[in-house]
XYZ file of C-alpha atoms in Angstrom:
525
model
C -110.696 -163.103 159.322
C -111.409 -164.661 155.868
C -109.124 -163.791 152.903
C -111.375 -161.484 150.240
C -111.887 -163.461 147.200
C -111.724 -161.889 144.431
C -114.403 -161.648 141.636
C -115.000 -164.423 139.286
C -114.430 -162.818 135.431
C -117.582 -162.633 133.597
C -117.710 -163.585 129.856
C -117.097 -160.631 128.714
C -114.048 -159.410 130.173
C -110.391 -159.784 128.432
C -107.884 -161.714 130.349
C -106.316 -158.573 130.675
C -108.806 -157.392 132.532
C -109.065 -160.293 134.643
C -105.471 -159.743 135.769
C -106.032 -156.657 136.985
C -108.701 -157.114 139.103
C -106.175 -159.482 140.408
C -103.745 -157.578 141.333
C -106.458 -154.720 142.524
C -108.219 -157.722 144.955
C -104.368 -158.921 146.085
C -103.674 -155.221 146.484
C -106.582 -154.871 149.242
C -105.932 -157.777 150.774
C -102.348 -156.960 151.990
C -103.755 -153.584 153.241
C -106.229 -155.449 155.480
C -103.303 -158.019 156.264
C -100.890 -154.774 157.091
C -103.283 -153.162 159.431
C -104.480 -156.730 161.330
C -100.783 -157.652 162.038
C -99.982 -153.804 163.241
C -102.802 -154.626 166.127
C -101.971 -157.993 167.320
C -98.996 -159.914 168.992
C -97.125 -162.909 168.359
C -99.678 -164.809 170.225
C -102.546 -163.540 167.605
C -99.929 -164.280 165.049
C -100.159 -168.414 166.011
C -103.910 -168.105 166.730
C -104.608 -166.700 163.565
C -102.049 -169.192 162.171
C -99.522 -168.975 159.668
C -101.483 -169.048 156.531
C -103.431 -165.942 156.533
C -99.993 -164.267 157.197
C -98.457 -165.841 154.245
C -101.093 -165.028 152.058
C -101.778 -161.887 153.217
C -97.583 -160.672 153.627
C -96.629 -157.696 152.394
C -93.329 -158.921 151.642
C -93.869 -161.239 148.765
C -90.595 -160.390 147.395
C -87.992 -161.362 150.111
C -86.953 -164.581 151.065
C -88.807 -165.884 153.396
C -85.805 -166.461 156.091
C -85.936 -162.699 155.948
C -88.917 -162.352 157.387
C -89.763 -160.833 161.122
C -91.571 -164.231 161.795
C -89.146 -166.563 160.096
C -86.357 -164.687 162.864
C -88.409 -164.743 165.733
C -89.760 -168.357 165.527
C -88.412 -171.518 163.690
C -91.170 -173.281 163.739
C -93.517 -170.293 162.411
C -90.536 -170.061 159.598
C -91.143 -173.554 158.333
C -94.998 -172.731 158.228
C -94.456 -169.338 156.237
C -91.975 -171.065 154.034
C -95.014 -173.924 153.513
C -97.441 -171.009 152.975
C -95.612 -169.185 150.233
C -95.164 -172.644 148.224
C -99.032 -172.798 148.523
C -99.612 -169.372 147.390
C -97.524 -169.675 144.450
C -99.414 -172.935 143.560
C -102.220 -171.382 144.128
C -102.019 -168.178 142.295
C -100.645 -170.322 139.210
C -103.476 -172.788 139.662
C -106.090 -169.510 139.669
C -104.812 -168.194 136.811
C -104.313 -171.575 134.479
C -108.276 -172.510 135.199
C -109.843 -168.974 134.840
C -107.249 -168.139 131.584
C -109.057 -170.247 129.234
C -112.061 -168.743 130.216
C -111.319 -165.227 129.482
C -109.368 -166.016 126.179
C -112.776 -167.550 125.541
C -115.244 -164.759 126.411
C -112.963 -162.097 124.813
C -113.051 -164.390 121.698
C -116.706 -163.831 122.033
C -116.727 -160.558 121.510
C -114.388 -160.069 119.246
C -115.612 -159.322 115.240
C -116.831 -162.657 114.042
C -114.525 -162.733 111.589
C -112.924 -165.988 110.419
C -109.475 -165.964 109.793
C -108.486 -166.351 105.995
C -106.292 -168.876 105.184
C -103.300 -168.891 103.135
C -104.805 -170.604 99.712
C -107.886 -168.425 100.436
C -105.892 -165.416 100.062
C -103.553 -166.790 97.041
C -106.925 -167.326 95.269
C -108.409 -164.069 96.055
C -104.892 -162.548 94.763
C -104.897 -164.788 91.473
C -108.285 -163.640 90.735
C -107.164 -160.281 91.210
C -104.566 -160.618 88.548
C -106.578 -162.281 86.246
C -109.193 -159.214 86.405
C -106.595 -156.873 85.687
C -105.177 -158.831 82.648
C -109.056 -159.168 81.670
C -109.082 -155.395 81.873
C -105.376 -155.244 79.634
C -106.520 -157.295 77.068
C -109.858 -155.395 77.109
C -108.051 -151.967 76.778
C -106.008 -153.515 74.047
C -108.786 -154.748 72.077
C -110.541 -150.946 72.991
C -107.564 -149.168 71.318
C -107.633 -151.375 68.391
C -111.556 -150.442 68.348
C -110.468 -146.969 68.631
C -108.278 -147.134 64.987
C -111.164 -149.095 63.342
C -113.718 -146.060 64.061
C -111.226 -143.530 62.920
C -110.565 -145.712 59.862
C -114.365 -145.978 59.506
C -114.896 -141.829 59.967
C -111.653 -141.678 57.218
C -113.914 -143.661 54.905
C -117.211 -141.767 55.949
C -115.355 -138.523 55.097
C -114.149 -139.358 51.748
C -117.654 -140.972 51.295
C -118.911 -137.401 51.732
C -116.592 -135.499 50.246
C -117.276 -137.779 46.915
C -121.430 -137.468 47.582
C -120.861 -133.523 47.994
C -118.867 -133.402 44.368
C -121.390 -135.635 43.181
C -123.859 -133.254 44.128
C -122.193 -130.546 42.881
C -121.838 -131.869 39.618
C -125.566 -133.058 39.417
C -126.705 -129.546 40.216
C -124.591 -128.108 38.004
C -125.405 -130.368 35.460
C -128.992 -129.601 35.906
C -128.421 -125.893 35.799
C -126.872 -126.588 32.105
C -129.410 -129.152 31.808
C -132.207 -125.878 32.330
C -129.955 -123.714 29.959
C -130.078 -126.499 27.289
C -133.977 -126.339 27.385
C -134.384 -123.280 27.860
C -132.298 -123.088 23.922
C -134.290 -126.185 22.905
C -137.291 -124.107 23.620
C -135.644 -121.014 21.810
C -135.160 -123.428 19.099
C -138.311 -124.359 18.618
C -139.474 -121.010 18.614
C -137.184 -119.918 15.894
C -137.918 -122.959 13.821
C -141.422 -122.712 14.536
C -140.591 -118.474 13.058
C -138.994 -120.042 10.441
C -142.121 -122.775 9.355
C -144.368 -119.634 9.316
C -141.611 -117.447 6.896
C -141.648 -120.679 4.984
C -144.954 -121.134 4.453
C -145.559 -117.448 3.805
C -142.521 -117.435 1.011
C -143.709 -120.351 -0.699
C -146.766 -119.005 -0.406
C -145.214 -116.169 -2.632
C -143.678 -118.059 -4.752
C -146.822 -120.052 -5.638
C -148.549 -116.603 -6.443
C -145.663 -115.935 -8.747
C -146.101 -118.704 -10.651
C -149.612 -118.450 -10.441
C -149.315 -114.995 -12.331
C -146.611 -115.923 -14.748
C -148.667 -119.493 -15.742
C -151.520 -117.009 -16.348
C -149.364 -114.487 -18.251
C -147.855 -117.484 -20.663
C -143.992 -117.923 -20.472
C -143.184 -115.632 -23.576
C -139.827 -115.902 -25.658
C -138.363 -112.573 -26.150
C -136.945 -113.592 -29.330
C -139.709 -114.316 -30.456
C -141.758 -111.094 -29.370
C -139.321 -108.817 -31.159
C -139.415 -110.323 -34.188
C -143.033 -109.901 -33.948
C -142.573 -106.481 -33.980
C -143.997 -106.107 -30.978
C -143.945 -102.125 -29.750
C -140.650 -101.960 -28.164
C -141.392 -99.904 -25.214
C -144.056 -102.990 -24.485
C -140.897 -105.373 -24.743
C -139.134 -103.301 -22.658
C -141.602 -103.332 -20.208
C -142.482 -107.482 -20.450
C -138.654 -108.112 -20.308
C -138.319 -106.060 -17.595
C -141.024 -107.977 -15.650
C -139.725 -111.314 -16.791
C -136.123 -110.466 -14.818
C -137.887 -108.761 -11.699
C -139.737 -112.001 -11.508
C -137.061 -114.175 -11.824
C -135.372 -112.589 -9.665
C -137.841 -112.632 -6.685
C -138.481 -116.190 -7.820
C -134.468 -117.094 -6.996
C -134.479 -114.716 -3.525
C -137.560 -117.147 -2.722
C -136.019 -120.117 -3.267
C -132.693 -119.466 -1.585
C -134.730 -117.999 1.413
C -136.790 -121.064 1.707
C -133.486 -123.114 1.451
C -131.366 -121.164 4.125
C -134.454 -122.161 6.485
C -134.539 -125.557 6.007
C -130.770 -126.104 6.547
C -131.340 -123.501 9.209
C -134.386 -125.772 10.815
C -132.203 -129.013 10.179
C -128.924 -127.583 12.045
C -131.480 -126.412 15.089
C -132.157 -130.467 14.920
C -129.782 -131.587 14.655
C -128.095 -129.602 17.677
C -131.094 -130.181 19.872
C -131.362 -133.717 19.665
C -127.004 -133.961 20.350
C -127.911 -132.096 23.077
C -130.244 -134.145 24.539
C -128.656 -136.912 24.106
C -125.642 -135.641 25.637
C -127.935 -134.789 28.577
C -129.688 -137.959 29.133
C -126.452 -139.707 29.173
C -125.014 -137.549 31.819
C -128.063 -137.385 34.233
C -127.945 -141.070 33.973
C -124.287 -141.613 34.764
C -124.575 -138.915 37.263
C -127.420 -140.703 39.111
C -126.027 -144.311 38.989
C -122.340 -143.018 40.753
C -125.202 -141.166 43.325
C -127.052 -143.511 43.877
C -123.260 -146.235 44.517
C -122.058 -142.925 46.956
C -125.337 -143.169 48.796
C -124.971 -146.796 49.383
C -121.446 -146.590 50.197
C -122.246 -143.804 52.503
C -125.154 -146.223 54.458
C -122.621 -148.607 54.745
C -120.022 -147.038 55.906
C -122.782 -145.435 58.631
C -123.391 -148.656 59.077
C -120.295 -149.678 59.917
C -119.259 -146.842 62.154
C -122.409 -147.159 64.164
C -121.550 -151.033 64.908
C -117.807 -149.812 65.957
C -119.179 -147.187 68.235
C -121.450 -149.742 69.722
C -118.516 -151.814 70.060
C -116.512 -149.425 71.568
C -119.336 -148.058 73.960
C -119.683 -152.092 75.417
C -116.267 -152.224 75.743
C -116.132 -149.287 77.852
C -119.323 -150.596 79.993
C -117.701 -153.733 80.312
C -114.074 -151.987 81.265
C -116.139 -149.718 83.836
C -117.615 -152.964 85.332
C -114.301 -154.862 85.644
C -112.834 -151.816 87.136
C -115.359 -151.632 89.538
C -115.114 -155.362 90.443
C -111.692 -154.933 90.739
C -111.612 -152.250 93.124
C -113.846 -154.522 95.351
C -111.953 -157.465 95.625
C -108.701 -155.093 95.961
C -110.421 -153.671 99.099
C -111.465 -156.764 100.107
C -108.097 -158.479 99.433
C -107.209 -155.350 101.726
C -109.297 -156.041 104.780
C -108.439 -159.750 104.962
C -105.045 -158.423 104.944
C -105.292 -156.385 107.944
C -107.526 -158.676 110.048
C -104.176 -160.972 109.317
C -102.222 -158.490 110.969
C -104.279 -157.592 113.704
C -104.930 -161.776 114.293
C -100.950 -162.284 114.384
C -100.351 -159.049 116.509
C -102.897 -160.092 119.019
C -101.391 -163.459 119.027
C -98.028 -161.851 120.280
C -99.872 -159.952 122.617
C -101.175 -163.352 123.959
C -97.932 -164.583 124.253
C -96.030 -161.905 126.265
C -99.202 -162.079 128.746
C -98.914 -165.590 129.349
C -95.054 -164.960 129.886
C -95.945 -161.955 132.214
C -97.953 -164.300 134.308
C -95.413 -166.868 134.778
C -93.154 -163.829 136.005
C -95.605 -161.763 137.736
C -94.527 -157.742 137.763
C -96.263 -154.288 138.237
C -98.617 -154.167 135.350
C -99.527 -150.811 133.656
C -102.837 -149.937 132.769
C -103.804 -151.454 129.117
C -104.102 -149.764 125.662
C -107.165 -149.278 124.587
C -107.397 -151.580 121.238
C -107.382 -149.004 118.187
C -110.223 -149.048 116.062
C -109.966 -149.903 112.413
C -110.115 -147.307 109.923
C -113.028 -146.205 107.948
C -112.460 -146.943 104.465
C -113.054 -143.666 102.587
C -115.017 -143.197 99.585
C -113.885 -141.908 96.617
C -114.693 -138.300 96.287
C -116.711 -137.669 92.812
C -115.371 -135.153 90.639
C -116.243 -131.768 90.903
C -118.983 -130.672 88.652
C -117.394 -128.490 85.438
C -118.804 -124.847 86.014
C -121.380 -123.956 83.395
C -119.806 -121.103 80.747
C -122.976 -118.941 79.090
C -121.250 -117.901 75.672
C -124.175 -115.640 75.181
C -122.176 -112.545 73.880
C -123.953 -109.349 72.767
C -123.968 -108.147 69.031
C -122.091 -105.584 68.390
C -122.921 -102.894 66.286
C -120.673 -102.562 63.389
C -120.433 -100.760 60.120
C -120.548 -103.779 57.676
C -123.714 -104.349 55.968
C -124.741 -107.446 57.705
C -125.296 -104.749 60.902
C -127.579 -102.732 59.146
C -129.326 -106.193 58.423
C -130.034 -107.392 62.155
C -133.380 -108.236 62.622
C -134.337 -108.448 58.605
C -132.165 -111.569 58.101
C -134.734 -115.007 57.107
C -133.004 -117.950 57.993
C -131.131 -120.131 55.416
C -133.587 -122.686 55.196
C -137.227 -123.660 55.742
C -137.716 -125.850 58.804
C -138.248 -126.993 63.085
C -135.761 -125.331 65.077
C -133.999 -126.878 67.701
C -131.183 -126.949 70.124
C -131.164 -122.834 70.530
C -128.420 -120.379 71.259
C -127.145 -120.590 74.735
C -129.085 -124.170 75.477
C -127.190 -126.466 77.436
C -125.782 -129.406 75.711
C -125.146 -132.795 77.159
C -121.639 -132.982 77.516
C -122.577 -129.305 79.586
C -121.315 -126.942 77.586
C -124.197 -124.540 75.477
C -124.839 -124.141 72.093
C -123.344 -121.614 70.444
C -125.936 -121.618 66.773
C -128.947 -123.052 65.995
C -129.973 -126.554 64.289
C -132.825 -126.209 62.092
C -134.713 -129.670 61.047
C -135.021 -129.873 57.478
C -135.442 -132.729 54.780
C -132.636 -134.201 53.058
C -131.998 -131.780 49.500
C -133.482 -128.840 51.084
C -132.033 -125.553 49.745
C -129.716 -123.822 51.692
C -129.460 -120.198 51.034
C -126.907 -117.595 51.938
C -128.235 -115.125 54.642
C -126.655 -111.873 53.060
C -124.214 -110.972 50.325
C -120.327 -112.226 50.729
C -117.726 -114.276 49.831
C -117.302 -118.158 50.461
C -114.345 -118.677 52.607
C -114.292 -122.072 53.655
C -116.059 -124.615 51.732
C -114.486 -128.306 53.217
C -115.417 -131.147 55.519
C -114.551 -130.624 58.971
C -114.797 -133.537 61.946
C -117.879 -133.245 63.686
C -119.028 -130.461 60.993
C -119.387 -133.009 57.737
C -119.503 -130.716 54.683
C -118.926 -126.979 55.995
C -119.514 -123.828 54.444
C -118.271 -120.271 55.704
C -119.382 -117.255 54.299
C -118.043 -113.904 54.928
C -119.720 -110.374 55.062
C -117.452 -108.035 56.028
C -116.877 -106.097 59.375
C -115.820 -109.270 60.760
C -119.286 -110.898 60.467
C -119.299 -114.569 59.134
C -122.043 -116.940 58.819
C -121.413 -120.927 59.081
C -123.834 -123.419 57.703
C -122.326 -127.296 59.044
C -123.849 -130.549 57.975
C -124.799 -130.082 54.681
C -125.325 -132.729 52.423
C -123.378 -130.981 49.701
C -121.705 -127.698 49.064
C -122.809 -125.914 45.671
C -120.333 -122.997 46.216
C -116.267 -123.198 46.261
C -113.970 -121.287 47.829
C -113.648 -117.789 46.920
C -117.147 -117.926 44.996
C -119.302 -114.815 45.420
C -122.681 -115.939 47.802
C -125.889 -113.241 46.680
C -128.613 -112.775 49.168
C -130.898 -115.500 49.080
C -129.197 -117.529 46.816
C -128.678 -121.538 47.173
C -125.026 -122.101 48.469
C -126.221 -126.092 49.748
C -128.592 -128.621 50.328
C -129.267 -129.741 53.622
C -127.845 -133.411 54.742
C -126.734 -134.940 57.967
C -122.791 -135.225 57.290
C -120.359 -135.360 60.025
C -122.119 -138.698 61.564
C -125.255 -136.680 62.491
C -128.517 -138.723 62.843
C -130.642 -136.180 62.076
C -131.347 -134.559 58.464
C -130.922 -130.591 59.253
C -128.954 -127.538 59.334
C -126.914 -125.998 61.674
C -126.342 -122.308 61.360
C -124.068 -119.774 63.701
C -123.690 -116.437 63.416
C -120.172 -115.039 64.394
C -118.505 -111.236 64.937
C -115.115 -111.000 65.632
C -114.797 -114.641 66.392
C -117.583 -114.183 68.842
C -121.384 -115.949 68.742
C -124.189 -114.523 68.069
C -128.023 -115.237 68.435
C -129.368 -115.509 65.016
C -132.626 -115.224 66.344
C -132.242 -111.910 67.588
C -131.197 -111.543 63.866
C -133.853 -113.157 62.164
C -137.258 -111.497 61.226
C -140.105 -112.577 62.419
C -142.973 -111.201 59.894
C -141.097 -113.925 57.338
């Protein structure tokens, strides 16, 4: 009988692996050995020889003096005593030529992986740490970003609030500027009144003398010593006074409208002076506000375009960063792993130097899948489209006869979603830059200020809790606590606040709530 060999390990088995079909081939063989030497004699025990009972004992851990065979037969002990030297050298020869072998073929199939080495992972670690101070210094310089735009929006809101009392003063200067000629126009009215009353006394007086250079300028001294009748010198003398008379009412009439015509002049032409002087100063600090105001725009846009690369560039670093960190991870545990299997490889080549009663393997655990980040839940939507409710004020007994405060596109309408997700809660109406602004019903201005994100703001009140809000203006031509008339210009329309757009935007507000000014707003209009 032939001793079983036992399989020769294929590439692709562990060492482990390899060992235990081993021990499982070993196993069977001292089964067949058992059950052969149970059916023979001593006599089969010599034919057979020696050998195939030494390889094949069942007793590989007692001496071999011990045996049954070694007792029985001196000469069979020396050849059992030869035997087990020859299984141990073979056995350890088996093992040292087919280890390499298996080490190989399970390197093989392991990952293909090449271990990192040391310097490799120092640099991977100091560019690592130079990303994140990239991303420190970039924060840094993002903050400081930060305090230039507010300083810009500081200077764009003064800007405005000078351009809006700028504008106020212009406008009112051209309301006095329409008074003034309006009186100019008076003026010339009267002194064109007093040309014709002139004329039409000197006119008179021309008759007068007319009729008294006819008549002869006669000396009552001399017509009574004429002996004139006297009731005839009564009545001449009588004539002479009521002429003189009307003669000196002429005169001082005709003078009192020449000073009168000369004062009128005189006053007209200050005032017009005074007028073109102020339009003139008035436009020239306009037109340096304006400028100011483009390049302070100016400037803000370049800061915000600053500050917007800044925050690509930070969301690009950060994203590099997190790939080399989970890369820097990885290598890290493919270390481990590499120096834990090494150990493993140690204690196996110590456990087959001192052979014992191997337990079945572990399984080798599988990595861990590395997780994405979970995105952030999306904000729920929030309508803000609340009802009007009826109310007693006189804005409520307006609702669907309102016009809207100025003349224009409307855009961007009640309840529309805006981009950052949350809806609009007004209207913005596209209008040119000076357009009038008119109040929507009778009240009371309430707020009249700039506001962040508003520019120049104006708040009107109506009563019953109803308020209307026109943001953005250019400038505001009413103060606080100013009485607002229907229809009546309260501002022109602008794009304060940093808005690109020249327009309007209007809400409509009860008890703090919004309101659809369209379902306000006539349409016939």
């Amino acid at each position: 009988m032939r001793c079983p060999v036992a399989p020769r390990a294929t590439p692709g088995r562990s060492l482990l692996t390899f060992l235990q079909n081993q021990r499982r081939s070993l196993a069977s063989t001292r089964q067949t050995l058992e059950r052969f030497s149970r059916s023979t004699d001593d006599t089969a025990w010599r034919k057979h020889g020696g050998v195939v009972v030494a390889l094949g004992s069942h007793w590989p851990d007692m001496p071999e003096s011990d045996t049954p065979a070694a007792t029985a037969n001196p000469e069979r002990a020396a050849v059992v005593a030869a035997c087990g030297r020859i299984r141990q050298l073979f056995l350890c020869l088996v093992i040292a030529a087919l280890a390499p072998l298996a080490i190989a073929s399970n390197r093989q199939n392991a990952p293909s992986v090449e271990a990192p080495s040391a310097g490799e992972i120092a640099e991977k670690q100091g560019n690592l740490r130079s990303l994140r101070s990239q991303i420190d210094a970039l924060r840094k310089q993002m903050a400081a970003a930060e305090g230039s735009r507010k300083e810009a929006v500081d200077q764009l809101q003064e800007a405005e609030r000078a351009i809006s009392a700028t504008q106020r003063q212009l406008y009112e200067t051209e309301t006095g500027t329409d008074r003034l000629r309006e009186r100019l126009s008076e003026l010339e009215k009267q002194s064109n009144d007093l040309g014709r009353v002139l004329g039409a006394q000197q006119e008179q007086l021309a008759r007068l003398l007319h009729r008294q250079y006819l008549r002869g300028n006669p000396d009552p001294l001399r017509m009574f010593l004429n002996g004139d009748d006297p009731n005839q010198l009564a009545r001449d003398l009588h004539y002479l006074e009521t002429i003189g008379r009307a003669r000196r009412e002429i005169l001082r009439g005709i003078e009192a409208t020449i000073q009168r015509q000369q004062a009128l002049a005189r006053e007209a032409r200050q005032q017009a002076e005074l007028l073109a002087a102020s339009e003139a100063r008035q436009r020239e600090e306009h037109a340096r506000l304006v400028e100011q105001r483009q390049q302070r725009q100016l400037a803000l846009a370049r800061v915000s375009e600053q500050i917007a690369a800044q925050r690509r560039e930070i969301g690009s670093l950060q994203r590099d960063e997190k790939r080399l960190a989970e890369l820097v991870d990885r290598l890290s545990r493919i270390i481990a792993a590499q120096a834990g299997e090494a150990r493993r490889e140690a204690q196996r080549r110590e456990q087959a130097r001192h052979p014992e009663p191997m337990e079945r393997a572990p399984t080798s655990p599988t990595e861990p899948a590395t997780g994405e980040a979970r995105p952030p839940p999306v904000p729920e939507r929030r309508g803000d489209e609340a009802a009007a409710t009826p109310g007693a004020g006189s804005l409520a007994r307006l609702k669907g006869q309102l016009r809207l405060p100025t003349r224009g596109a409307v855009s961007n309408r009640f309840g529309a979603t805006r981009l950052e997700g949350s809806t609009w809660k007004g209207l913005f109406i596209l209008a040119g830059n000076g357009s009038e602004v008119r109040s929507i019903a009778a009240g009371r201005v309430v707020f009249a200020e700039w506001m962040r994100g508003f520019g120049n703001l104006l708040i009107v009140d109506h009563g019953s809790g109803y308020l209307s809000i026109y943001a953005n203006n250019d400038s505001l031509l009413k103060n606080v606590g100013d009485e607002a008339r229907l229809g009546e210009v309260i501002a022109t329309v602008g794009n304060s606040g940093g808005n690109p757009e020249s327009g309007l935007y209007f809400e409509l507000r009860h008890q703090g709530r919004p309101l659809d000014p369209m379902a306000w707003v006539s349409t016939r209009h």
